[in-house]
Coordinates of C-alpha atoms in Angstrom, one line a residue:
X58 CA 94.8 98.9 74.1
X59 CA 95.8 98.2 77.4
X60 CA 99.2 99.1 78.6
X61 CA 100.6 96.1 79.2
X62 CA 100.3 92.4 77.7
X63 CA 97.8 89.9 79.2
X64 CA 99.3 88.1 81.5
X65 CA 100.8 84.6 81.3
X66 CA 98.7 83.6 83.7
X67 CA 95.6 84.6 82.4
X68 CA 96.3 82.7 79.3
X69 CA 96.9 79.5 80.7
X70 CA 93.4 79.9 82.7
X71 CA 92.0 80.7 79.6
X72 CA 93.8 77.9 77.6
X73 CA 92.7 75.3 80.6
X74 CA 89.1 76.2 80.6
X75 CA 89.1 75.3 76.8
X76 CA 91.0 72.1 77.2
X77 CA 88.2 70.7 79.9
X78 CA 85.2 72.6 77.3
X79 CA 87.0 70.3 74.4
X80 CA 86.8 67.3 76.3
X81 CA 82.8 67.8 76.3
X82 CA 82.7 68.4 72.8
X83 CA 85.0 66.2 71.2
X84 CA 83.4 64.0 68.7
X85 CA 83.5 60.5 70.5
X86 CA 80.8 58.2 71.7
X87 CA 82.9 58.1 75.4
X88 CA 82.1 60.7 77.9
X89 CA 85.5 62.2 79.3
X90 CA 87.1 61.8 82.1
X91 CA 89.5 65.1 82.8
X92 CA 90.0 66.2 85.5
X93 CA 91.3 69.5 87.3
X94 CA 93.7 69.7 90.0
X95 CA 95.3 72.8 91.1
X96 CA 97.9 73.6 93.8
X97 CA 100.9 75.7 94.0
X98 CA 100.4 77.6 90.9
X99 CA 100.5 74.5 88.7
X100 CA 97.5 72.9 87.1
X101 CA 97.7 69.6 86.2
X102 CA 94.8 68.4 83.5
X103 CA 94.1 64.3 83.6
X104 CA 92.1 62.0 81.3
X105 CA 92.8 58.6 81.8
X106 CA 89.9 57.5 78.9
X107 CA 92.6 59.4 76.1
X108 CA 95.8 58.4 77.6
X109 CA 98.1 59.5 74.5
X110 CA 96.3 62.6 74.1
X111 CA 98.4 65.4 75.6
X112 CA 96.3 68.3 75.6
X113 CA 94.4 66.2 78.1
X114 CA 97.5 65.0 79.7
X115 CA 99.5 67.8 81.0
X116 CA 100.8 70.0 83.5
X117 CA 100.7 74.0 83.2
X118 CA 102.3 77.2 85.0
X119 CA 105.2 75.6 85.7
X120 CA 108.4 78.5 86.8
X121 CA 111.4 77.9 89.3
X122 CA 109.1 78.9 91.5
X123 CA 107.1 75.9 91.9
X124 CA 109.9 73.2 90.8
X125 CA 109.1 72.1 94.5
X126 CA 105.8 71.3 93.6
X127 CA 106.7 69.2 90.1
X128 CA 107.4 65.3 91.6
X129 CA 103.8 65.8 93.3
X130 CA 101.9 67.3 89.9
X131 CA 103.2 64.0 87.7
X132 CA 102.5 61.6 90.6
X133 CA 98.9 62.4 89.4
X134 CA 100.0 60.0 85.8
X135 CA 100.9 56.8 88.1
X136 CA 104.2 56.8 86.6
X137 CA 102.9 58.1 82.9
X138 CA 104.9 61.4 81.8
X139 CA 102.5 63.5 80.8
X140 CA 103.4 67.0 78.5
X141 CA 104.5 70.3 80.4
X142 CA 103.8 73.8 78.8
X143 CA 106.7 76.0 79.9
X144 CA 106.4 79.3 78.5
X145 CA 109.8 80.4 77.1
X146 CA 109.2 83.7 79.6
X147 CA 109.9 81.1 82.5
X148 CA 112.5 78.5 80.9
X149 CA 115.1 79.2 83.5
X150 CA 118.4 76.7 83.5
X151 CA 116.7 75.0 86.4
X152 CA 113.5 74.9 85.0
X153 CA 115.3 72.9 82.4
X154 CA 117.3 70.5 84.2
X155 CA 114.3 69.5 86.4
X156 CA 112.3 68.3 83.3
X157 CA 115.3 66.5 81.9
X158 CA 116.4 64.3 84.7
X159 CA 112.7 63.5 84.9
X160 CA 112.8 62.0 81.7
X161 CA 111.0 65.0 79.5
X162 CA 112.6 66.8 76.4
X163 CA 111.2 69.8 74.5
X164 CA 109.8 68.8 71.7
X165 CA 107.7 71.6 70.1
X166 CA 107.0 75.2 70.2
X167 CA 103.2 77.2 70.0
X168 CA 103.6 80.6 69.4
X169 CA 100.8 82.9 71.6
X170 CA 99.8 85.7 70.2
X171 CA 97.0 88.4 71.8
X172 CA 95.3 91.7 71.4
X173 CA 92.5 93.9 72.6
X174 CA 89.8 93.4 69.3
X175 CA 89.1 97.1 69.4
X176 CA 92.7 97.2 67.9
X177 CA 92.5 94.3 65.4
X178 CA 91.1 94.8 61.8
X179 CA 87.3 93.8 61.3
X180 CA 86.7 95.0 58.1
X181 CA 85.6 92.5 55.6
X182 CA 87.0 91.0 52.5
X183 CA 85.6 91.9 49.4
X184 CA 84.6 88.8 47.6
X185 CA 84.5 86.6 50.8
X186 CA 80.9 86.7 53.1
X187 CA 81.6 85.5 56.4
X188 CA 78.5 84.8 58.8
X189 CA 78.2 83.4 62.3
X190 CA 76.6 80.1 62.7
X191 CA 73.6 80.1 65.4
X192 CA 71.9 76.6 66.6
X193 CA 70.2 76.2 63.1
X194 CA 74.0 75.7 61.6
X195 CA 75.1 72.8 64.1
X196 CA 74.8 69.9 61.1
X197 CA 76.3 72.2 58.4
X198 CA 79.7 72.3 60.7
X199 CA 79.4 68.9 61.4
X200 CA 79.0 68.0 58.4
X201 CA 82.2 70.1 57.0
X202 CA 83.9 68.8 59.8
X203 CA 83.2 65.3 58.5
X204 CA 84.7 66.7 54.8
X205 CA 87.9 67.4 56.1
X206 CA 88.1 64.7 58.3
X207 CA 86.3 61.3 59.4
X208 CA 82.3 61.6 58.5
X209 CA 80.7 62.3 61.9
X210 CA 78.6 59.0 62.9
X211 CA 74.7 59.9 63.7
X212 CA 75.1 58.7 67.7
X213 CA 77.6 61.2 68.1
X214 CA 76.3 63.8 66.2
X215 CA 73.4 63.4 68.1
X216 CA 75.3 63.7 71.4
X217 CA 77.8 66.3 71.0
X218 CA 76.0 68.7 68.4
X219 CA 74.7 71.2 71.4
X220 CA 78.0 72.2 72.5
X221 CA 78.2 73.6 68.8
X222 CA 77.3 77.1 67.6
X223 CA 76.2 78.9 70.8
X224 CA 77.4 81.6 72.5
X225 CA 80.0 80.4 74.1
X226 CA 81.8 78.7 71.4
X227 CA 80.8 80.7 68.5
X228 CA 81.6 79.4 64.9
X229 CA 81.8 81.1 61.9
X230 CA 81.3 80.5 57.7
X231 CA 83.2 81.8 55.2
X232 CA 81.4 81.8 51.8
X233 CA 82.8 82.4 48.5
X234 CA 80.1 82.7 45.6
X235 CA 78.0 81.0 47.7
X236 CA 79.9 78.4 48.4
X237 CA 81.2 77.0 51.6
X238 CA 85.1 77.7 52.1
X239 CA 85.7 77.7 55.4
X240 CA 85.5 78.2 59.5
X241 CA 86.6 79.1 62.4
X242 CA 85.3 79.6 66.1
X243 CA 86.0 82.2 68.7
X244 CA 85.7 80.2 72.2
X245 CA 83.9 82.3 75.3
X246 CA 84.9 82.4 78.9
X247 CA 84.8 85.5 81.3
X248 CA 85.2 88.0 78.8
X249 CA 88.2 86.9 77.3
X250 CA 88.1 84.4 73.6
X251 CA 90.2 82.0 72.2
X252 CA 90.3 81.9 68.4
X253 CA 90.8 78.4 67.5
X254 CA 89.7 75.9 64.8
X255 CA 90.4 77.7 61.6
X256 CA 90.0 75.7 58.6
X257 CA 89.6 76.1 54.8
X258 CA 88.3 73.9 52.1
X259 CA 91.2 72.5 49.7
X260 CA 89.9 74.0 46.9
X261 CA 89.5 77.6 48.3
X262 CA 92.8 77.8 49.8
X263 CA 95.1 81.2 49.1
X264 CA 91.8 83.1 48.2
X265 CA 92.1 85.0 51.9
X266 CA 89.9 82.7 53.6
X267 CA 91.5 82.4 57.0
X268 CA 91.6 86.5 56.8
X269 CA 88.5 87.4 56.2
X270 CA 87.5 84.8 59.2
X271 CA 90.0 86.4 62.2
X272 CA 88.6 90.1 60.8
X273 CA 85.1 88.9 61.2
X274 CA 85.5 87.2 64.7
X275 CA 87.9 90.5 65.5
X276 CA 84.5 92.0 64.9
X277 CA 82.5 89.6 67.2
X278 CA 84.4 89.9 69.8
X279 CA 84.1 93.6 69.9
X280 CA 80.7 93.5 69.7
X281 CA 80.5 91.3 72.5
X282 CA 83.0 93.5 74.7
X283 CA 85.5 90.7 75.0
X284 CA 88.5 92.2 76.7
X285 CA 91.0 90.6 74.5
X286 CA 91.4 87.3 72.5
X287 CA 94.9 84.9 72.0
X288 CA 95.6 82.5 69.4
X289 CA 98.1 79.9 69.6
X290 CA 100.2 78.9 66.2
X291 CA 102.6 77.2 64.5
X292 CA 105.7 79.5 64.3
X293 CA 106.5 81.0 60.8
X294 CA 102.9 79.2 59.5
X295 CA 100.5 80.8 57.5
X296 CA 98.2 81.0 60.4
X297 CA 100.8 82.9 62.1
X298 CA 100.9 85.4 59.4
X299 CA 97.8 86.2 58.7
X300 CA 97.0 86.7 62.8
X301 CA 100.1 89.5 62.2
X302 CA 97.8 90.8 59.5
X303 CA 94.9 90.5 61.6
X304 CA 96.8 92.7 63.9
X305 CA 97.1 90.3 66.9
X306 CA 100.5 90.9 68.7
X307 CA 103.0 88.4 69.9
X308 CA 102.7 87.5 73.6
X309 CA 105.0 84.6 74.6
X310 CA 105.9 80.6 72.6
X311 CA 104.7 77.8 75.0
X312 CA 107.5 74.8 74.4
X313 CA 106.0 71.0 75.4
X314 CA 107.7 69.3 77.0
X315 CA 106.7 64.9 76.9

């Protein structure tokens, strides 16, 4: 494992390049419109087609050191206030008071956790068969997508299917007695991974679904020489425990600001 934690930064590149990579593939008719502006360590994501949706709303990498920077980053709204990640690392009393006589107030907290995969466990769950799902498997996500959620209309399936199941943003099925019980995807960029996306079927749930999906992307990504992976949770949530049990290691909570 490497000697010290993956940097802050490196994370919130990471983290940005899956925002924009989100945008392509979300599950709307409408192509997006995000944009990517970067300038004095900030980076400052805008969408003006999904106005209320923050993750494509937002300001990240703010510190004390770039407060100078803020006024110019949210002129990018027109007088909108989008969110702003702050990473508790960097929530200095001024950091603080700048977001607060601007109008913004924390209002939630995403834990980070990381590791290197050749330290997670990989070993499978006896009773649960996980397999990655190649091009072929782009309907049967869709259509368990549409299970938990709204039914994925034909047009859009049509349209946003490729940017499923490939090598960059691999997804994975969790079978139980043949069954399908859940997923979860491990997102590609620069040999680092984001696992994101996990899911399990109502009627499968405390069977060590979720478990058996981190060890088997754990596994992925070390045959795939990722340097390390993150996952962002809710604190104290059973997603949170079982990445502890998956032996990912706490790395910093991101608090949004809006």
């Amino acid at each position: 494992m490497p000697e010290l934690p993956v940097s802050l930064r490196a994370i919130e590149r990471l983290d940005v390049e899956y925002a924009l990579f989100n945008a392509q593939r979300s599950l709307r008719l409408e192509d997006p419109q995000i944009t990517m502006t970067e300038g004095a360590g900030l980076t400052v994501l805008r969408d003006p087609s999904r106005p209320g949706e923050e993750t494509y709303n937002r300001i990240v990498g703010l510190d004390e050191d770039n407060l100078d920077a803020l006024d110019d980053a949210l002129g990018f709204f027109d007088g909108d206030l989008p969110q702003v990640d702050v990473s508790v690392d960097r929530m200095s009393p001024a950091v603080c008071e700048a977001l607060r006589q601007r109008g913004l107030a924390p209002t939630r907290a995403i834990a980070w956790l990381w590791n290197d995969p050749a330290q997670m466990r990989n070993e499978p769950i006896d009773g649960i068969d996980v397999r990655r799902l190649r091009e072929h498997g782009q309907g049967l996500l869709l259509d368990l997508l549409g299970r938990e959620g709204a039914p994925v209309p034909p047009e859009v399936r049509d349209l946003r299917q490729r940017y499923y199941c490939t090598d960059r943003f691999r997804a994975y099925l969790a079978r139980i007695d043949g069954e399908p019980a859940g997923w979860a995807t491990l997102f590609v960029h620069e040999g680092m991974g984001i696992l994101g996306n996990a899911a399990t079927l109502t009627e499968f749930r405390g069977r060590g679904v979720q478990s058996a999906l981190f060890r088997a992307r754990a596994a992925d990504a070390l045959d795939i020489a990722l340097a390390w992976v993150t996952v962002d949770v809710e604190p104290g949530s059973v997603s949170h425990r079982n990445a502890f049990r998956a032996g990912m290691l706490p790395r910093t909570s991101v608090v949004w600001w809006r």
